[in-house]
Coordinates of C-alpha atoms in Angstrom, one line a residue:
M1 CA 127.5 111.6 91.6
K2 CA 128.2 107.6 90.2
C3 CA 128.5 106.8 86.2
L4 CA 128.9 104.6 84.2
N5 CA 130.0 105.3 80.9
G6 CA 126.9 106.5 78.7
I7 CA 128.3 105.3 75.3
P8 CA 129.3 100.9 75.4
S9 CA 133.3 101.0 75.2
Q10 CA 135.5 99.5 72.5
G11 CA 138.4 99.3 74.8
N12 CA 140.6 100.5 77.5
T13 CA 141.1 103.8 75.3
R14 CA 137.9 104.6 74.7
L15 CA 136.3 103.8 77.9
A16 CA 140.1 106.3 79.7
M17 CA 139.3 109.6 76.8
E18 CA 135.0 109.6 78.4
M19 CA 136.6 109.3 81.9
Q20 CA 138.8 111.8 81.4
N21 CA 135.8 114.3 81.5
E22 CA 132.6 113.9 84.1
A23 CA 131.5 117.3 83.9
Y24 CA 130.2 114.6 80.6
S25 CA 127.1 113.5 82.3
Y26 CA 123.4 112.8 81.9
T27 CA 120.9 111.5 84.3
V28 CA 117.9 109.1 83.1
D29 CA 115.8 112.8 83.2
E30 CA 117.9 113.9 80.0
A31 CA 118.9 110.4 77.8
L32 CA 114.8 109.9 78.0
L33 CA 114.7 113.7 77.1
S34 CA 117.5 113.4 74.2
L35 CA 115.7 109.0 73.9
G36 CA 112.4 111.4 72.8
F37 CA 108.6 108.9 73.3
G38 CA 108.2 106.2 70.8
K39 CA 108.2 102.9 69.8
F40 CA 109.7 101.7 73.5
Q41 CA 107.5 103.7 74.8
A42 CA 104.3 102.4 73.1
F43 CA 105.3 99.5 73.5
V44 CA 105.5 99.5 77.5
L45 CA 102.4 101.7 77.0
A46 CA 100.3 99.3 75.4
Y47 CA 101.5 96.6 78.0
A48 CA 100.5 99.1 81.1
G49 CA 97.8 100.0 79.6
F50 CA 96.0 96.9 78.8
G51 CA 96.9 95.6 82.3
W52 CA 95.5 98.9 83.6
L53 CA 92.6 97.7 81.1
S54 CA 91.5 94.6 82.9
E55 CA 91.4 95.8 86.5
A56 CA 88.5 98.6 85.5
M57 CA 86.9 95.9 84.3
E58 CA 86.9 93.7 87.5
M59 CA 86.5 97.0 89.0
M60 CA 83.8 97.9 87.2
L61 CA 82.4 93.8 88.1
L62 CA 80.8 94.9 91.2
S63 CA 78.4 96.7 90.0
F64 CA 76.0 93.8 87.6
I65 CA 76.6 90.7 90.0
G66 CA 75.6 91.2 93.6
P67 CA 71.7 91.2 92.6
S68 CA 72.1 88.0 90.6
I69 CA 74.6 86.0 93.6
R70 CA 71.5 87.4 95.6
T71 CA 68.8 85.5 94.1
E72 CA 71.0 82.3 93.4
W73 CA 71.8 81.9 96.7
G74 CA 68.9 84.0 98.7
I75 CA 71.3 86.3 100.8
S76 CA 70.3 89.1 102.2
D77 CA 71.5 92.4 101.2
G78 CA 74.4 92.5 104.6
Q79 CA 75.8 89.8 101.9
E80 CA 75.7 91.3 98.8
S81 CA 77.2 94.4 100.0
L82 CA 80.1 92.6 101.7
I83 CA 81.0 90.7 98.1
S84 CA 81.9 95.0 97.2
S85 CA 83.2 95.4 100.5
V86 CA 85.3 92.4 100.8
V87 CA 87.3 93.0 97.1
F88 CA 88.1 96.8 98.6
A89 CA 89.2 95.5 101.7
G90 CA 91.6 93.2 99.4
M91 CA 92.9 96.4 96.9
L92 CA 93.7 98.0 100.4
I93 CA 96.0 95.4 102.1
G94 CA 97.4 95.3 98.3
A95 CA 98.5 98.5 97.9
C96 CA 100.8 99.0 100.3
T97 CA 102.1 95.0 99.6
W98 CA 102.6 95.5 96.2
G99 CA 104.1 99.4 96.1
F100 CA 106.1 97.9 99.0
I101 CA 107.5 94.7 96.4
S102 CA 108.1 96.7 93.7
D103 CA 110.3 99.4 95.6
N104 CA 112.3 96.8 97.4
Y105 CA 112.5 94.9 94.6
G106 CA 112.0 95.7 90.9
R107 CA 108.7 97.4 89.2
R108 CA 108.3 93.4 87.2
I109 CA 108.0 91.6 90.0
G110 CA 105.6 93.8 91.3
F111 CA 102.9 93.8 88.9
L112 CA 104.3 90.4 88.0
C113 CA 102.5 89.2 91.0
T114 CA 99.2 91.5 91.1
A115 CA 98.4 90.4 87.4
T116 CA 98.7 86.6 88.8
T117 CA 97.1 87.1 92.0
T118 CA 94.2 89.1 90.3
S119 CA 93.7 86.5 87.1
L120 CA 93.7 83.2 89.2
A121 CA 91.1 84.1 91.6
G122 CA 89.5 85.8 89.6
F123 CA 88.5 83.3 87.3
M124 CA 88.3 81.1 90.4
S125 CA 84.8 83.7 91.4
A126 CA 83.0 82.4 88.8
V127 CA 83.2 78.7 90.1
A128 CA 82.7 79.4 93.5
P129 CA 80.2 76.2 94.9
N130 CA 79.5 78.7 98.0
Y131 CA 78.7 82.6 98.6
A132 CA 82.3 81.6 101.7
C133 CA 84.1 80.4 98.8
L134 CA 83.1 83.7 96.8
I135 CA 83.8 86.1 99.7
T136 CA 87.2 84.7 99.7
L137 CA 88.4 84.5 96.0
R138 CA 86.8 88.4 95.6
F139 CA 89.3 89.2 98.8
L140 CA 91.9 87.8 96.7
V141 CA 90.8 89.6 93.9
G142 CA 91.1 92.9 95.5
V143 CA 94.9 92.4 97.0
G144 CA 95.6 91.7 93.4
L145 CA 93.9 95.1 92.1
G146 CA 95.3 97.2 94.6
G147 CA 98.6 96.8 93.2
C148 CA 97.4 98.5 90.2
H149 CA 99.6 101.6 90.8
V150 CA 102.4 99.4 90.2
L151 CA 102.4 99.4 85.8
S152 CA 101.4 103.0 86.2
S153 CA 104.6 104.0 88.5
W154 CA 106.9 101.4 86.2
F155 CA 105.0 103.4 83.2
L156 CA 105.4 107.1 84.7
E157 CA 109.5 106.6 85.1
F158 CA 110.6 105.8 80.9
I159 CA 108.7 109.1 80.3
P160 CA 110.2 112.5 79.2
A161 CA 109.5 114.8 81.5
P162 CA 107.7 117.8 79.5
N163 CA 104.7 115.7 78.1
R164 CA 105.0 113.1 81.1
G165 CA 100.9 115.0 82.3
A166 CA 99.3 114.4 78.8
W167 CA 101.1 111.4 78.2
M168 CA 99.8 110.1 81.7
I169 CA 96.8 110.8 80.6
V170 CA 97.0 108.3 78.0
F171 CA 97.9 106.4 79.9
T172 CA 94.5 106.3 81.9
L173 CA 92.6 106.4 78.8
F174 CA 93.0 101.8 79.4
W175 CA 90.5 103.1 82.4
P176 CA 87.3 104.4 80.3
V177 CA 87.6 101.6 77.8
G178 CA 87.7 98.9 80.2
S179 CA 85.0 99.9 82.1
V180 CA 82.4 100.9 78.9
F181 CA 83.7 97.2 77.6
Q182 CA 82.1 95.8 80.8
A183 CA 79.1 97.1 81.0
A184 CA 78.6 96.7 77.2
V185 CA 80.1 92.6 78.1
A186 CA 76.7 92.8 81.7
W187 CA 74.8 93.8 79.0
V188 CA 75.1 91.4 76.6
V189 CA 76.4 88.4 78.5
M190 CA 74.3 88.5 82.2
P191 CA 71.1 87.7 80.9
V192 CA 71.4 84.9 78.4
L193 CA 74.3 83.8 80.4
G194 CA 74.8 84.9 84.1
W195 CA 77.0 86.0 86.3
R196 CA 79.4 83.0 86.2
W197 CA 80.3 83.6 82.6
L198 CA 80.7 87.3 83.1
V199 CA 83.0 86.8 86.2
A200 CA 84.7 83.9 83.6
L201 CA 85.4 86.5 80.8
S202 CA 86.3 89.4 83.1
S203 CA 89.2 87.7 84.1
L204 CA 91.0 86.6 80.5
P205 CA 92.7 90.1 80.2
S206 CA 94.9 90.1 83.6
F207 CA 95.7 86.5 81.6
L208 CA 97.7 88.6 79.0
P209 CA 100.1 90.6 80.4
L210 CA 101.7 87.2 81.5
L211 CA 102.1 85.8 77.9
F212 CA 104.2 88.9 77.5
F213 CA 105.9 89.3 80.8
N214 CA 109.5 88.1 79.7
A215 CA 109.3 91.3 76.7
T216 CA 109.5 94.0 80.0
P217 CA 112.3 94.8 81.2
E218 CA 112.9 96.9 84.6
S219 CA 112.4 101.0 85.1
P220 CA 116.1 102.0 84.8
R221 CA 115.5 104.9 87.3
Y222 CA 114.5 101.8 89.7
L223 CA 117.8 100.5 88.1
C224 CA 120.6 103.3 88.8
K225 CA 118.2 104.2 92.7
R226 CA 119.5 100.8 93.8
G227 CA 123.3 100.7 92.1
K228 CA 122.9 98.9 88.5
L229 CA 123.7 101.4 86.5
E230 CA 125.6 98.9 84.0
E231 CA 121.4 97.0 83.9
A232 CA 120.3 100.7 83.4
M233 CA 122.9 101.5 80.7
L234 CA 121.1 98.3 78.4
I235 CA 118.1 99.5 77.9
L236 CA 118.8 102.6 77.7
T237 CA 121.2 101.6 75.4
R238 CA 117.8 99.6 74.1
I239 CA 115.6 102.5 73.6
A240 CA 117.1 104.5 71.8
S241 CA 117.9 101.0 69.3
L242 CA 114.4 101.0 68.9
N243 CA 114.1 105.0 68.8
Q244 CA 116.6 105.5 66.9
A245 CA 118.2 107.9 68.3
S246 CA 121.3 108.5 70.3
L247 CA 122.0 108.9 74.1
P248 CA 123.6 112.3 75.2
P249 CA 127.2 111.8 74.8
G250 CA 129.2 111.2 78.8
L251 CA 128.6 109.1 81.5
L252 CA 125.8 108.0 82.5
C253 CA 124.7 109.3 86.2
L254 CA 123.2 109.2 89.4
K255 CA 122.4 112.9 91.5
S256 CA 123.2 112.8 94.9
P257 CA 119.8 112.3 96.7
E258 CA 120.0 116.1 98.2
E259 CA 120.9 117.6 94.7
E260 CA 117.5 115.8 93.2
Y261 CA 115.1 116.4 95.9
V262 CA 116.9 119.4 96.6
A263 CA 115.8 121.2 93.0
S264 CA 112.9 119.5 92.5
S265 CA 111.4 119.8 95.2
S266 CA 113.4 123.1 97.0
V267 CA 112.9 121.7 100.9
H268 CA 116.0 120.2 102.9
M269 CA 117.2 116.8 103.5
T270 CA 117.9 116.8 106.8
E271 CA 114.9 114.3 106.9
M272 CA 114.8 112.3 103.6
S273 CA 118.3 111.4 103.1
P274 CA 118.0 108.5 106.0
L275 CA 115.5 107.1 103.3
I276 CA 116.3 107.6 100.3
M277 CA 120.0 106.9 100.4
T278 CA 119.4 102.8 101.8
K279 CA 118.7 100.4 100.2
E280 CA 116.8 98.4 102.1
R281 CA 113.6 99.7 104.0
N282 CA 111.0 98.4 106.3
G283 CA 106.9 99.5 106.5
L284 CA 107.7 101.5 109.2
Q285 CA 110.4 103.1 108.0
V286 CA 108.6 104.2 104.9
F287 CA 105.9 105.4 107.3
H288 CA 108.4 107.4 109.2
Y289 CA 109.3 109.5 106.5
L290 CA 105.9 109.8 104.2
L291 CA 104.6 111.8 107.5
S292 CA 108.5 113.2 108.0
P293 CA 108.1 116.9 108.8
A294 CA 109.4 117.6 104.7
L295 CA 106.7 115.5 103.1
L296 CA 103.8 115.2 106.1
R297 CA 101.6 117.9 104.7
S298 CA 101.8 117.3 100.8
T299 CA 101.3 113.0 102.6
V300 CA 98.1 114.0 104.9
L301 CA 97.0 116.5 101.9
L302 CA 96.8 113.2 98.8
W303 CA 95.7 110.9 101.7
L304 CA 92.6 113.4 101.4
V305 CA 92.0 113.9 98.1
F306 CA 92.3 110.0 97.1
M307 CA 89.2 109.6 100.2
G308 CA 88.0 112.1 98.9
N309 CA 87.9 111.5 95.0
A310 CA 87.9 107.7 95.3
F311 CA 83.9 108.1 98.6
G312 CA 83.0 110.5 95.1
Y313 CA 84.1 107.9 92.1
Y314 CA 82.6 104.3 93.1
G315 CA 79.1 106.5 95.2
I316 CA 78.1 107.4 91.4
V317 CA 78.9 104.3 90.4
L318 CA 76.8 103.2 92.5
L319 CA 74.9 105.9 92.9
T320 CA 73.6 105.1 88.9
S321 CA 72.8 101.3 89.5
E322 CA 71.0 102.0 93.0
L323 CA 69.0 104.9 91.0
S324 CA 67.8 102.3 88.6
S325 CA 67.3 99.2 91.1
T326 CA 63.5 98.2 91.7
N327 CA 65.2 97.3 95.1
G328 CA 67.2 99.9 95.8
R329 CA 64.6 102.9 94.4
C330 CA 61.9 105.0 96.0
K331 CA 59.0 106.5 94.2
L332 CA 60.3 110.2 95.6
N333 CA 59.6 111.4 91.9
P334 CA 56.0 110.3 90.0
T335 CA 57.3 111.5 86.8
I336 CA 60.4 109.1 86.4
P337 CA 59.6 106.3 84.0
I338 CA 58.8 102.9 85.9
D339 CA 61.5 101.3 82.8
L340 CA 64.0 102.7 84.8
Q341 CA 63.7 99.8 87.9
D342 CA 64.0 97.0 84.9
E343 CA 67.0 95.8 84.8
S344 CA 67.7 96.0 80.9
S345 CA 67.5 99.5 82.4
L346 CA 70.0 99.1 84.5
Y347 CA 72.5 98.0 82.4
R348 CA 72.0 100.7 79.9
N349 CA 72.4 103.4 82.4
V350 CA 75.6 102.2 84.1
F351 CA 76.9 102.0 80.0
I352 CA 76.5 105.4 80.0
T353 CA 77.4 107.1 82.6
S354 CA 80.6 104.6 81.9
S355 CA 81.7 106.4 78.4
A356 CA 81.6 109.8 80.5
E357 CA 84.8 108.8 81.6
L358 CA 86.0 109.5 78.4
P359 CA 85.4 113.3 78.5
G360 CA 86.5 113.1 81.7
L361 CA 89.9 111.8 80.3
L362 CA 89.7 114.3 77.5
L363 CA 88.9 117.8 79.8
S364 CA 92.7 116.5 83.0
A365 CA 94.6 114.9 79.2
F366 CA 93.7 119.3 78.6
S367 CA 94.1 120.7 81.9
V368 CA 96.9 118.5 82.9
D369 CA 100.4 120.0 81.4
K370 CA 98.5 123.4 80.5
I371 CA 96.9 124.9 83.7
G372 CA 98.4 121.9 85.7
R373 CA 97.9 119.4 88.5
K374 CA 97.0 121.5 91.2
A375 CA 94.4 124.4 89.3
S376 CA 93.1 121.1 87.1
M377 CA 91.7 118.7 90.9
Y378 CA 89.8 121.8 92.4
L379 CA 88.4 123.2 89.4
L380 CA 87.5 119.6 88.4
L381 CA 86.0 118.6 91.7
F382 CA 84.1 121.9 92.1
T383 CA 82.3 121.4 88.8
C384 CA 81.5 117.9 90.2
C385 CA 80.0 119.9 93.1
A386 CA 77.5 121.4 90.4
F387 CA 76.6 118.4 88.4
L388 CA 75.0 116.8 91.6
A389 CA 73.8 120.2 93.0
P390 CA 70.1 119.4 91.0
L391 CA 70.1 116.0 92.6
I392 CA 69.5 116.9 96.0
W393 CA 65.4 117.4 94.5
P394 CA 64.3 114.0 92.2
Q395 CA 65.0 114.4 88.8
K396 CA 63.9 113.1 85.8
E397 CA 65.0 110.2 84.1
V398 CA 66.9 111.3 82.0
I399 CA 67.8 114.3 83.6
T400 CA 69.6 112.0 86.2
I401 CA 71.4 110.3 84.1
C402 CA 73.3 112.8 82.2
L403 CA 73.9 115.0 85.9
L404 CA 75.9 111.6 86.9
F405 CA 77.5 111.5 83.4
G406 CA 78.9 115.0 84.4
A407 CA 79.8 114.1 87.3
R408 CA 81.0 110.7 86.7
A409 CA 83.4 112.9 83.8
C410 CA 85.3 115.5 86.1
V411 CA 85.8 113.2 89.0
N412 CA 87.2 110.8 86.6
A413 CA 89.8 113.8 84.8
S414 CA 90.3 114.9 89.2
L415 CA 91.2 110.6 90.4
N416 CA 93.6 110.6 86.4
I417 CA 95.3 113.9 87.8
V418 CA 95.7 113.1 91.4
Y419 CA 97.1 109.7 90.4
I420 CA 100.0 111.0 88.5
Y421 CA 101.0 113.7 90.6
A422 CA 101.3 111.8 93.5
Q423 CA 104.0 109.9 91.9
E424 CA 105.5 113.3 90.9
I425 CA 106.0 114.3 94.7
Y426 CA 108.1 111.3 95.7
P427 CA 111.1 110.5 95.2
T428 CA 111.6 106.7 92.7
S429 CA 113.1 105.4 96.1
M430 CA 109.4 105.6 97.7
R431 CA 107.3 106.3 94.5
S432 CA 105.3 102.9 94.7
T433 CA 105.5 102.5 97.9
G434 CA 103.7 106.6 98.6
L435 CA 101.2 105.9 96.1
G436 CA 100.7 102.3 96.8
V437 CA 100.0 103.7 100.4
A438 CA 97.9 107.0 98.8
T439 CA 95.8 104.6 97.3
A440 CA 95.1 102.5 100.1
M441 CA 93.4 105.6 101.6
G442 CA 91.1 105.8 98.4
R443 CA 90.2 102.2 99.3
I444 CA 88.4 103.3 102.7
G445 CA 86.7 106.4 100.9
G446 CA 84.8 102.7 98.9
M447 CA 84.7 100.5 101.3
V448 CA 82.1 103.3 103.9
C449 CA 81.2 104.2 100.5
P450 CA 78.7 101.6 99.5
L451 CA 78.3 101.4 103.8
V452 CA 77.2 105.3 104.2
A453 CA 76.1 107.0 100.8
V454 CA 74.4 104.1 99.0
S455 CA 72.6 103.5 101.8
L456 CA 70.9 106.6 102.5
V457 CA 69.7 106.2 98.9
E458 CA 68.4 103.2 99.6
N459 CA 66.1 104.0 102.5
C460 CA 64.9 107.1 100.5
H461 CA 67.2 109.6 102.2
Q462 CA 68.1 111.0 97.9
T463 CA 68.4 114.4 99.1
E464 CA 71.2 113.5 102.2
A465 CA 73.0 111.4 100.2
I466 CA 73.6 114.2 97.7
L467 CA 74.3 116.1 100.1
L468 CA 77.0 114.0 101.8
F469 CA 78.7 113.6 98.5
E470 CA 78.4 118.0 97.9
L471 CA 80.6 118.1 101.2
I472 CA 82.9 115.4 99.7
F473 CA 84.0 117.2 96.9
F474 CA 83.7 120.5 98.0
V475 CA 86.6 119.0 100.6
T476 CA 88.5 117.6 98.7
G477 CA 88.8 120.1 95.8
V478 CA 90.2 122.4 99.3
A479 CA 92.5 119.4 99.9
T480 CA 94.0 120.2 96.6
I481 CA 94.6 124.0 96.6
L482 CA 96.7 123.1 99.9
F483 CA 99.2 120.8 98.5
P484 CA 102.3 122.6 98.3
L485 CA 104.3 121.5 95.1
E486 CA 102.8 121.6 91.6
T487 CA 105.1 119.7 89.6
K488 CA 103.6 120.4 85.7
R489 CA 106.8 120.1 84.3
C490 CA 108.8 119.2 86.5
H491 CA 111.9 116.4 86.7
L492 CA 111.2 113.3 88.9
M493 CA 112.9 112.9 92.1
T494 CA 116.0 110.4 92.0

């Protein structure tokens, strides 16, 4: 057990007194529990949350720019779909890349790279001279967006364990705020200024985190895992000062990997200890240990849940647009008002369904620490199935939007919780990488969705599309039941 004096020493005598009895020691988890949630964590929340908001705006942008670009440049339907697909392809690459960089070179380096890539490529997209250039730049935006989970891992590692779930839900609030804000901006900007101005304005929030980057601290948990106890101690002391709290007496210690992992998950360390104890790892080693016997079941189920949630989430987002689109909508029900086809109706309906993420946030905040991670997820997913079931048959506009509102609230709440759960089942040395690979699997679901489910709606197969969503959500719900661990109120693995 490696330890460092937890109280800054004034001399050799003080240090000697502290080292006489190593029984008085504490871990980062115990330090954060003693320091509580205060001004320091509020700053970290604001910084990470604003980065999350800016990334949500870039994602929602996909719902608005396609039809305008098709009209201006005369591109085909397939080329229009590719504008969204390349973003997901970039996210697939970025999710794995930035997670690996974050685990090996620091959380700060990870989100610095993602913010720089997203902001620059996003702004340059607004002045793209042709389709090929736009596709390339949107791919780079996707690569940057693929690292959005790094901010989540960074914030998670500053939160005391008892209220970690609730505070992570507060963090995810920034995503629906970004989605609703983007819908509102599109509603105002698109009819007057066009898609280029919308793309440019949407990229500006991504620049703001870069302005305050120098004020951000590295994760003390990450520093401890890398053996930099002195640097971790400086950050914990800074937290204590800002929060007006005291560190526990004794020494800051890093428990052995065996102690931490066994205490957290009660599984054997035979397969895991070589990776956790190694500071330098390559991508193949990470995949090997993610799929080791100790983690195989959790990892595979997590990938399935991420794919199902992402397929369903982006499907509902795009389904709202398709059911409001002149070109993509089939007149299956003559009772649906014709103004659903109007462009203004598209912005209104997307705005309404985007607002569903706010009650979705409340649902996840209420359930995550009370009901637990697993039960919350499968109950929400099965409820989502119930909301979508009536859409097997064409409904009136008001009913359709209300049902999509409820479904989006549930799937958003489920996504919020699975993001928390994924970070709690992996140790610090591979947390960001494990989450990155899982989100990459989610991007596959996001890429497949427009090509399969939404195209069914475009070709007058609404019933088949909804049945597909029902199946995806049901299978995803069953997968959450099969997760081996419940992580509610558990300490994070070092």
